[in-house]
Coordinates of C-alpha atoms in Angstrom, one line a residue:
M9 CA 107.5 126.5 103.8
S10 CA 109.3 126.1 107.1
N11 CA 106.3 124.8 109.8
S12 CA 105.6 122.3 107.4
I13 CA 106.2 118.6 109.5
K14 CA 106.9 114.9 108.7
I15 CA 104.1 112.3 108.7
S16 CA 104.1 108.7 108.8
H17 CA 101.2 106.7 106.3
T18 CA 99.9 104.9 109.5
E19 CA 100.2 108.5 111.1
A20 CA 98.1 110.5 108.2
R21 CA 95.4 106.9 108.1
K22 CA 95.2 107.8 111.8
L23 CA 93.9 111.6 110.9
A24 CA 91.7 110.1 108.9
I25 CA 90.4 107.6 110.4
S26 CA 90.3 110.4 114.2
G27 CA 88.4 113.0 111.7
Q28 CA 85.2 111.0 110.7
G29 CA 84.3 109.3 113.8
L30 CA 85.5 105.4 113.7
S31 CA 87.8 105.1 116.2
G32 CA 85.7 104.9 118.6
N33 CA 81.9 104.7 119.0
E34 CA 79.3 107.7 119.6
N35 CA 75.8 107.9 120.6
N36 CA 75.1 111.5 118.9
S37 CA 74.0 111.6 115.5
L38 CA 74.1 114.6 115.4
K39 CA 77.7 115.2 116.5
I40 CA 78.7 112.8 114.3
I41 CA 76.8 114.8 111.2
Q42 CA 78.5 117.9 112.4
Q43 CA 81.7 116.5 113.3
L44 CA 81.6 114.9 109.4
G45 CA 79.8 118.1 108.2
Y46 CA 77.1 115.8 106.1
V47 CA 75.9 112.6 105.4
Q48 CA 75.7 112.3 102.0
I49 CA 71.3 111.6 100.6
D50 CA 70.9 108.8 98.5
T51 CA 68.8 106.3 97.1
I52 CA 69.8 103.2 96.6
S53 CA 68.5 100.5 98.8
V54 CA 70.5 97.3 97.6
T55 CA 71.6 96.6 102.4
E56 CA 71.0 99.5 103.7
R57 CA 70.8 104.1 102.1
A58 CA 73.7 105.2 102.6
H59 CA 72.7 108.6 105.0
H60 CA 71.3 105.9 107.3
H61 CA 74.6 103.4 107.0
V62 CA 76.9 105.7 106.9
L63 CA 75.9 107.3 110.5
F64 CA 75.6 103.5 111.5
T65 CA 79.1 102.1 111.6
R66 CA 79.4 104.8 113.7
N67 CA 76.9 104.7 116.0
P68 CA 76.0 101.7 116.7
T69 CA 72.9 102.2 119.2
Y70 CA 71.4 104.2 115.6
H71 CA 68.0 103.3 114.5
Q72 CA 66.8 104.6 111.1
K73 CA 63.7 106.9 112.0
E74 CA 66.8 109.4 113.0
L75 CA 66.8 112.0 110.7
S76 CA 63.6 112.8 110.7
E77 CA 63.3 112.9 114.6
L78 CA 65.9 115.6 113.3
M79 CA 65.4 117.2 110.6
A80 CA 61.5 117.7 113.0
A81 CA 63.6 119.0 115.5
K82 CA 65.5 121.6 113.1
S83 CA 69.2 120.3 114.6
I84 CA 69.9 119.3 110.7
F85 CA 69.1 119.9 107.2
E86 CA 68.8 119.0 103.7
Y87 CA 71.0 120.7 101.1
W88 CA 73.9 120.5 98.4
S89 CA 77.4 119.3 99.4
H90 CA 78.9 117.4 97.1
A91 CA 76.1 115.9 97.0
A92 CA 72.4 115.7 97.9
A93 CA 72.9 115.5 102.1
Y94 CA 72.3 115.7 105.6
L95 CA 73.5 119.3 107.4
P96 CA 74.1 120.3 111.0
I97 CA 72.1 123.2 111.2
A98 CA 74.1 125.6 112.3
D99 CA 75.9 125.3 108.9
Y100 CA 73.0 126.6 107.0
R101 CA 74.5 129.8 106.9
F102 CA 77.2 129.1 104.9
S103 CA 74.1 127.6 101.8
L104 CA 73.9 130.7 100.5
H105 CA 75.9 131.0 99.2
K106 CA 75.8 128.7 96.4
K107 CA 71.9 129.5 96.4
E108 CA 72.9 133.5 95.9
L109 CA 74.7 132.2 93.4
Y110 CA 71.7 130.6 91.7
K111 CA 69.1 133.4 92.5
D112 CA 72.4 134.8 90.2
G113 CA 71.4 133.3 87.4
D114 CA 74.0 130.5 87.7
K115 CA 72.7 126.6 86.7
H116 CA 71.2 123.9 88.0
W117 CA 69.8 120.8 85.7
F118 CA 67.2 122.8 84.7
P119 CA 66.2 125.4 82.8
R120 CA 64.0 128.0 84.4
D121 CA 59.8 129.3 84.1
K122 CA 58.7 131.5 86.3
K123 CA 54.9 131.6 85.5
V124 CA 55.3 127.7 87.1
E125 CA 57.5 128.2 89.8
K126 CA 55.3 131.1 90.8
Y127 CA 52.9 129.2 91.2
V128 CA 54.5 125.8 93.1
I129 CA 55.0 129.2 95.3
D130 CA 51.5 130.2 96.0
R131 CA 50.3 127.5 96.2
I132 CA 52.4 126.1 99.1
K133 CA 51.7 129.8 100.5
A134 CA 48.5 129.1 100.7
E135 CA 48.5 125.8 101.5
G136 CA 51.8 125.1 103.6
A137 CA 54.2 121.8 103.3
L138 CA 53.6 120.2 99.7
Q139 CA 55.0 117.2 97.8
S140 CA 55.3 117.1 93.5
K141 CA 52.9 114.4 94.2
D142 CA 50.8 116.8 95.0
F143 CA 51.2 118.8 91.7
E144 CA 50.1 115.7 89.9
N145 CA 47.1 116.7 87.0
P146 CA 45.0 114.5 87.8
S147 CA 42.8 115.2 85.0
T148 CA 42.7 117.6 81.3
K149 CA 39.7 118.1 81.7
N150 CA 40.1 121.0 81.6
N151 CA 43.3 121.8 79.4
Q152 CA 45.3 123.5 82.0
W153 CA 48.6 125.4 81.3
Y154 CA 51.0 123.3 83.9
E155 CA 51.8 119.8 84.2
W156 CA 53.3 117.4 86.9
K157 CA 57.1 117.6 85.3
P158 CA 57.4 121.6 84.8
A159 CA 56.4 121.0 89.0
K160 CA 59.0 119.4 90.1
I161 CA 61.7 120.3 87.9
A162 CA 60.4 124.7 89.5
L163 CA 60.2 122.5 93.3
T164 CA 64.0 121.4 92.9
N165 CA 65.3 125.0 91.6
L166 CA 63.4 126.6 93.8
F167 CA 65.5 124.4 96.4
M168 CA 68.1 124.7 95.0
D169 CA 67.7 128.6 95.2
G170 CA 66.5 128.7 98.1
S171 CA 63.2 130.4 98.3
L172 CA 61.9 126.8 99.2
M173 CA 64.1 124.2 101.9
I174 CA 62.5 120.6 102.5
A175 CA 60.9 120.4 105.9
N176 CA 60.9 116.4 105.7
R177 CA 60.1 113.4 104.1
K178 CA 57.3 110.9 104.0
G179 CA 58.4 107.8 103.0
F180 CA 61.5 109.1 100.8
Q181 CA 59.4 111.3 99.4
K182 CA 60.6 115.1 99.1
I183 CA 57.8 117.8 101.6
F184 CA 58.9 121.5 100.7
D185 CA 57.8 123.9 102.3
L186 CA 59.1 127.8 103.0
P187 CA 61.9 128.7 104.8
E188 CA 60.6 131.1 107.4
R189 CA 58.3 127.6 108.6
V190 CA 61.1 125.5 108.6
L191 CA 64.3 127.0 110.0
P192 CA 64.5 127.7 113.8
P193 CA 63.8 131.3 115.3
D194 CA 67.1 132.8 116.0
L195 CA 68.9 131.1 113.3
N196 CA 72.3 133.5 111.7
L197 CA 70.4 133.6 108.0
S198 CA 73.9 136.2 106.8
I199 CA 75.4 135.6 104.0
P200 CA 78.6 134.8 104.3
T201 CA 81.6 137.0 102.6
A202 CA 83.6 134.4 100.3
E203 CA 86.5 134.5 102.5
E204 CA 84.4 133.6 104.9
Y205 CA 82.8 130.7 103.1
H206 CA 86.6 129.2 102.1
Q207 CA 87.6 129.6 105.8
H208 CA 84.4 127.3 106.8
I209 CA 85.1 124.9 103.8
L210 CA 88.7 124.2 104.9
F211 CA 88.0 124.5 107.9
N212 CA 85.5 121.6 108.4
A213 CA 87.5 119.7 105.6
I214 CA 90.2 119.2 107.9
K215 CA 88.3 118.4 111.2
A216 CA 86.5 115.9 109.2
H217 CA 89.3 114.4 107.5
G218 CA 92.6 115.3 110.2
L219 CA 94.4 116.0 106.4
V220 CA 93.4 117.5 103.7
N221 CA 95.3 119.3 100.2
L222 CA 93.4 121.8 98.4
N223 CA 92.1 119.6 95.5
E224 CA 90.7 117.6 98.3
I225 CA 89.3 120.7 100.1
I226 CA 87.8 122.2 96.8
Y227 CA 86.1 119.2 96.0
L228 CA 83.4 119.2 93.3
R229 CA 83.8 123.4 94.1
K230 CA 84.2 124.9 91.1
G231 CA 86.3 127.8 90.7
I232 CA 87.2 129.0 93.7
K233 CA 90.5 127.2 93.3
Q234 CA 93.2 130.5 93.1
E235 CA 91.6 132.0 96.0
V236 CA 91.3 128.7 98.4
K237 CA 94.7 128.6 97.3
K238 CA 95.6 132.4 99.2
L239 CA 93.6 131.1 101.8
L240 CA 95.5 128.3 103.0
N241 CA 99.0 130.1 102.7
K242 CA 97.5 133.2 104.5
M243 CA 96.9 130.6 107.3
V244 CA 99.3 128.6 107.0
E245 CA 101.1 131.6 107.7
S246 CA 99.6 132.9 110.6
S247 CA 100.2 129.7 111.9
Q248 CA 96.5 128.6 111.7
I249 CA 97.4 125.3 109.9
T250 CA 100.1 123.9 109.7
T251 CA 101.3 121.7 105.9
A252 CA 102.0 118.2 106.4
T253 CA 103.7 115.9 104.1
I254 CA 103.4 112.3 104.0
T255 CA 106.2 109.7 103.0
G256 CA 105.9 108.6 99.5
I257 CA 103.2 111.1 98.3
N258 CA 104.2 114.3 96.8
E259 CA 101.7 116.4 97.9
T260 CA 101.5 119.4 100.4
Y261 CA 98.8 118.3 102.7
Y262 CA 97.2 121.2 105.5
T263 CA 96.4 120.1 109.2
N264 CA 96.5 121.9 112.6
N265 CA 98.7 121.3 115.4
Q266 CA 96.2 119.6 117.9
L267 CA 95.0 117.1 115.1
I268 CA 98.8 116.1 115.3
S269 CA 99.5 116.2 119.2
S270 CA 96.1 114.1 119.6
I271 CA 97.2 110.8 117.8
N272 CA 100.8 111.5 119.0
N273 CA 99.1 110.8 122.5
T274 CA 96.5 108.6 121.7
Q275 CA 97.2 105.1 123.2
N276 CA 97.0 102.3 121.1
D277 CA 95.0 99.8 122.6
G278 CA 96.0 96.5 120.1
N279 CA 92.6 96.0 120.1
K280 CA 91.2 96.9 116.1
R281 CA 88.1 97.4 115.6
I282 CA 85.8 96.3 112.4
H283 CA 84.2 98.8 110.1
I284 CA 81.4 97.2 107.0
L285 CA 81.6 100.5 104.6
N286 CA 78.6 102.2 102.4
P287 CA 79.8 102.9 99.4
F288 CA 78.9 106.7 100.0
D289 CA 80.9 106.5 103.4
N290 CA 82.8 109.9 103.7
L291 CA 85.6 108.1 104.2
L292 CA 86.1 106.6 101.1
I293 CA 84.1 109.3 98.9
Q294 CA 87.2 110.3 97.0
R295 CA 89.1 108.0 95.2
K296 CA 92.9 108.9 95.2
R297 CA 92.5 109.8 98.4
V298 CA 91.4 106.3 99.5
K299 CA 94.1 105.3 97.4
E300 CA 97.3 107.3 98.2
I301 CA 96.8 107.2 101.7
F302 CA 95.4 104.1 102.5
N303 CA 96.6 101.7 99.3
F304 CA 93.3 100.5 98.9
D305 CA 91.5 101.5 95.1
Y306 CA 88.0 101.4 95.7
Q307 CA 85.0 102.3 92.9
I308 CA 81.2 102.6 93.0
E309 CA 80.3 99.9 90.9
C310 CA 76.3 100.4 90.5
Y311 CA 77.6 103.2 87.3
V312 CA 79.5 100.9 85.4
P313 CA 78.8 98.9 83.1
E314 CA 77.9 95.2 84.8
K315 CA 80.3 93.1 82.1
K316 CA 82.9 95.8 83.0
R317 CA 82.5 95.6 87.0
K318 CA 85.4 94.0 88.0
F319 CA 83.5 93.4 92.2
G320 CA 79.7 94.3 92.0
Y321 CA 76.8 96.3 92.1
Y322 CA 76.9 97.9 95.0
V323 CA 80.4 96.3 96.8
L324 CA 80.8 97.3 100.7
P325 CA 84.8 98.0 101.8
V326 CA 85.8 96.3 105.3
L327 CA 88.0 98.9 107.5
Y328 CA 89.7 96.6 109.9
G329 CA 92.0 98.9 111.9
D330 CA 93.4 101.7 109.6
E331 CA 93.8 99.4 106.9
F332 CA 91.2 98.6 103.9
V333 CA 91.2 94.2 104.4
A334 CA 88.0 93.0 102.6
R335 CA 84.8 94.0 100.0
I336 CA 82.0 92.0 101.1
D337 CA 78.6 92.0 97.8
A338 CA 76.0 91.6 100.0
K339 CA 72.1 92.9 99.5
A340 CA 69.2 91.8 102.1
D341 CA 66.1 91.0 101.2
R342 CA 63.9 93.2 103.2
K343 CA 60.5 90.9 102.4
E344 CA 62.0 87.7 103.2
K345 CA 64.2 89.0 106.0
I346 CA 67.3 87.3 104.4
F347 CA 70.5 89.4 104.0
Y348 CA 72.4 87.6 101.2
V349 CA 76.9 88.2 101.8
N350 CA 76.8 86.7 97.6
N351 CA 80.6 86.8 97.4
T352 CA 84.1 88.5 99.4
W353 CA 87.1 89.2 98.5
L354 CA 90.7 89.8 100.4
E355 CA 92.8 92.0 99.8
P356 CA 96.5 90.6 99.0
Q357 CA 98.5 92.1 101.9
F358 CA 95.9 90.0 104.3
K359 CA 95.8 87.0 106.3
P360 CA 92.7 86.8 108.2
T361 CA 93.2 85.4 111.3
S362 CA 90.6 83.1 113.6
K363 CA 90.1 87.3 115.8
F364 CA 89.2 88.9 112.9
I365 CA 87.1 86.3 111.1
N366 CA 84.5 85.7 114.4
E367 CA 84.8 90.0 115.1
F368 CA 83.9 90.1 111.1
S369 CA 81.0 87.6 111.0
N370 CA 80.2 88.6 114.0
K371 CA 79.7 92.3 112.1
I372 CA 78.3 90.9 109.5
N373 CA 75.1 89.9 111.5
E374 CA 74.7 92.8 113.2
Y375 CA 74.4 94.5 109.6
A376 CA 72.3 92.2 108.7
K377 CA 70.0 92.5 111.9
F378 CA 71.0 96.9 111.0
C379 CA 68.9 95.8 107.3
G380 CA 65.7 94.7 108.4
C381 CA 67.2 91.1 108.2
Q382 CA 67.0 87.8 111.0
S383 CA 69.2 85.3 108.3
I384 CA 72.0 85.3 106.1
K385 CA 72.8 83.0 103.8
I386 CA 76.6 83.1 102.4
N387 CA 77.6 81.8 99.5
K388 CA 81.4 82.7 98.6
L389 CA 83.7 83.2 101.7
S390 CA 86.0 80.8 101.8
F391 CA 89.1 82.4 103.2
F392 CA 87.1 81.4 106.8
A393 CA 88.8 78.2 106.3
K394 CA 92.5 80.3 105.5
S395 CA 93.5 82.1 109.0
K396 CA 97.4 82.3 109.4
D397 CA 96.7 81.0 113.1

């Protein structure tokens, strides 16, 4: 294509890190969610849950109550991105595309039971917001037809098709309510056309990642590849976006000239930031992309059988500047308020300096405090004695 540009790995990494909000500090968590497009919700709390960790990485003033506060303020909402996620409320209408598909018969995880769903909706209409535990049957004396499990399935299906929303959470338990009682007034509720939906995911992907290829844009979204491909060609021809290639990678990427100009105009102050990333961080979630652009082969091993793990159950990657340099196996014992660093692995190409070691130690301290720990116990950090200074 005539307006395609060539960029180096370094430039590609700068674009990715800048789009991910990792090149500077932002003290507004809502702005971070808007920039990223979503923050994944996850239950695993070996150190800190993903949704909190991702925001803390980018906003050092973040506290764990903020997401609940943003939900209460109707600034964000819960729905499905590639997984369960918090999304900006301004993007709500684009969730209607998937919800309509479920209403029209697309299946999620569970079969539908209209009788149980009507019962659930009627109770929430009459009683207000409810949790799944509110549908437990305390007694079987009356031999009632409903049980807790069918009601929980109904809540999930009604949430996926948009008949219910998650108003907030209590602890980590979802509180369900009717959309009209959750959404802010005057919100655009028009269902997007297929092209509007495809444009939305395209622009969000470029904004959040700096440059993306077709498969990254449609990641875990079925049945839209050909339509998105047509849209990409159309937008390149109209110069709304541009194609790019990365040296050494046989792939077409998409970005825009403003982003390319921004990395060319960025002054390098010589200071490299250290980030301890969550395994579900937005930067990491597409393994192939991370390997190609950052030359970092990372897999979340909590889903890998223990005997087949190379590193550990919940290993945190360490980003230093635009390079992944280490991995740490850590665990937060909140009861004893101890943060355990069980093991640390350096990437083969990285030789730590004393400056890095000092900054990395400070970063571990900061993260341990965020996880509610007051002391740190380190088992394996032997490389600290092997700096290249």
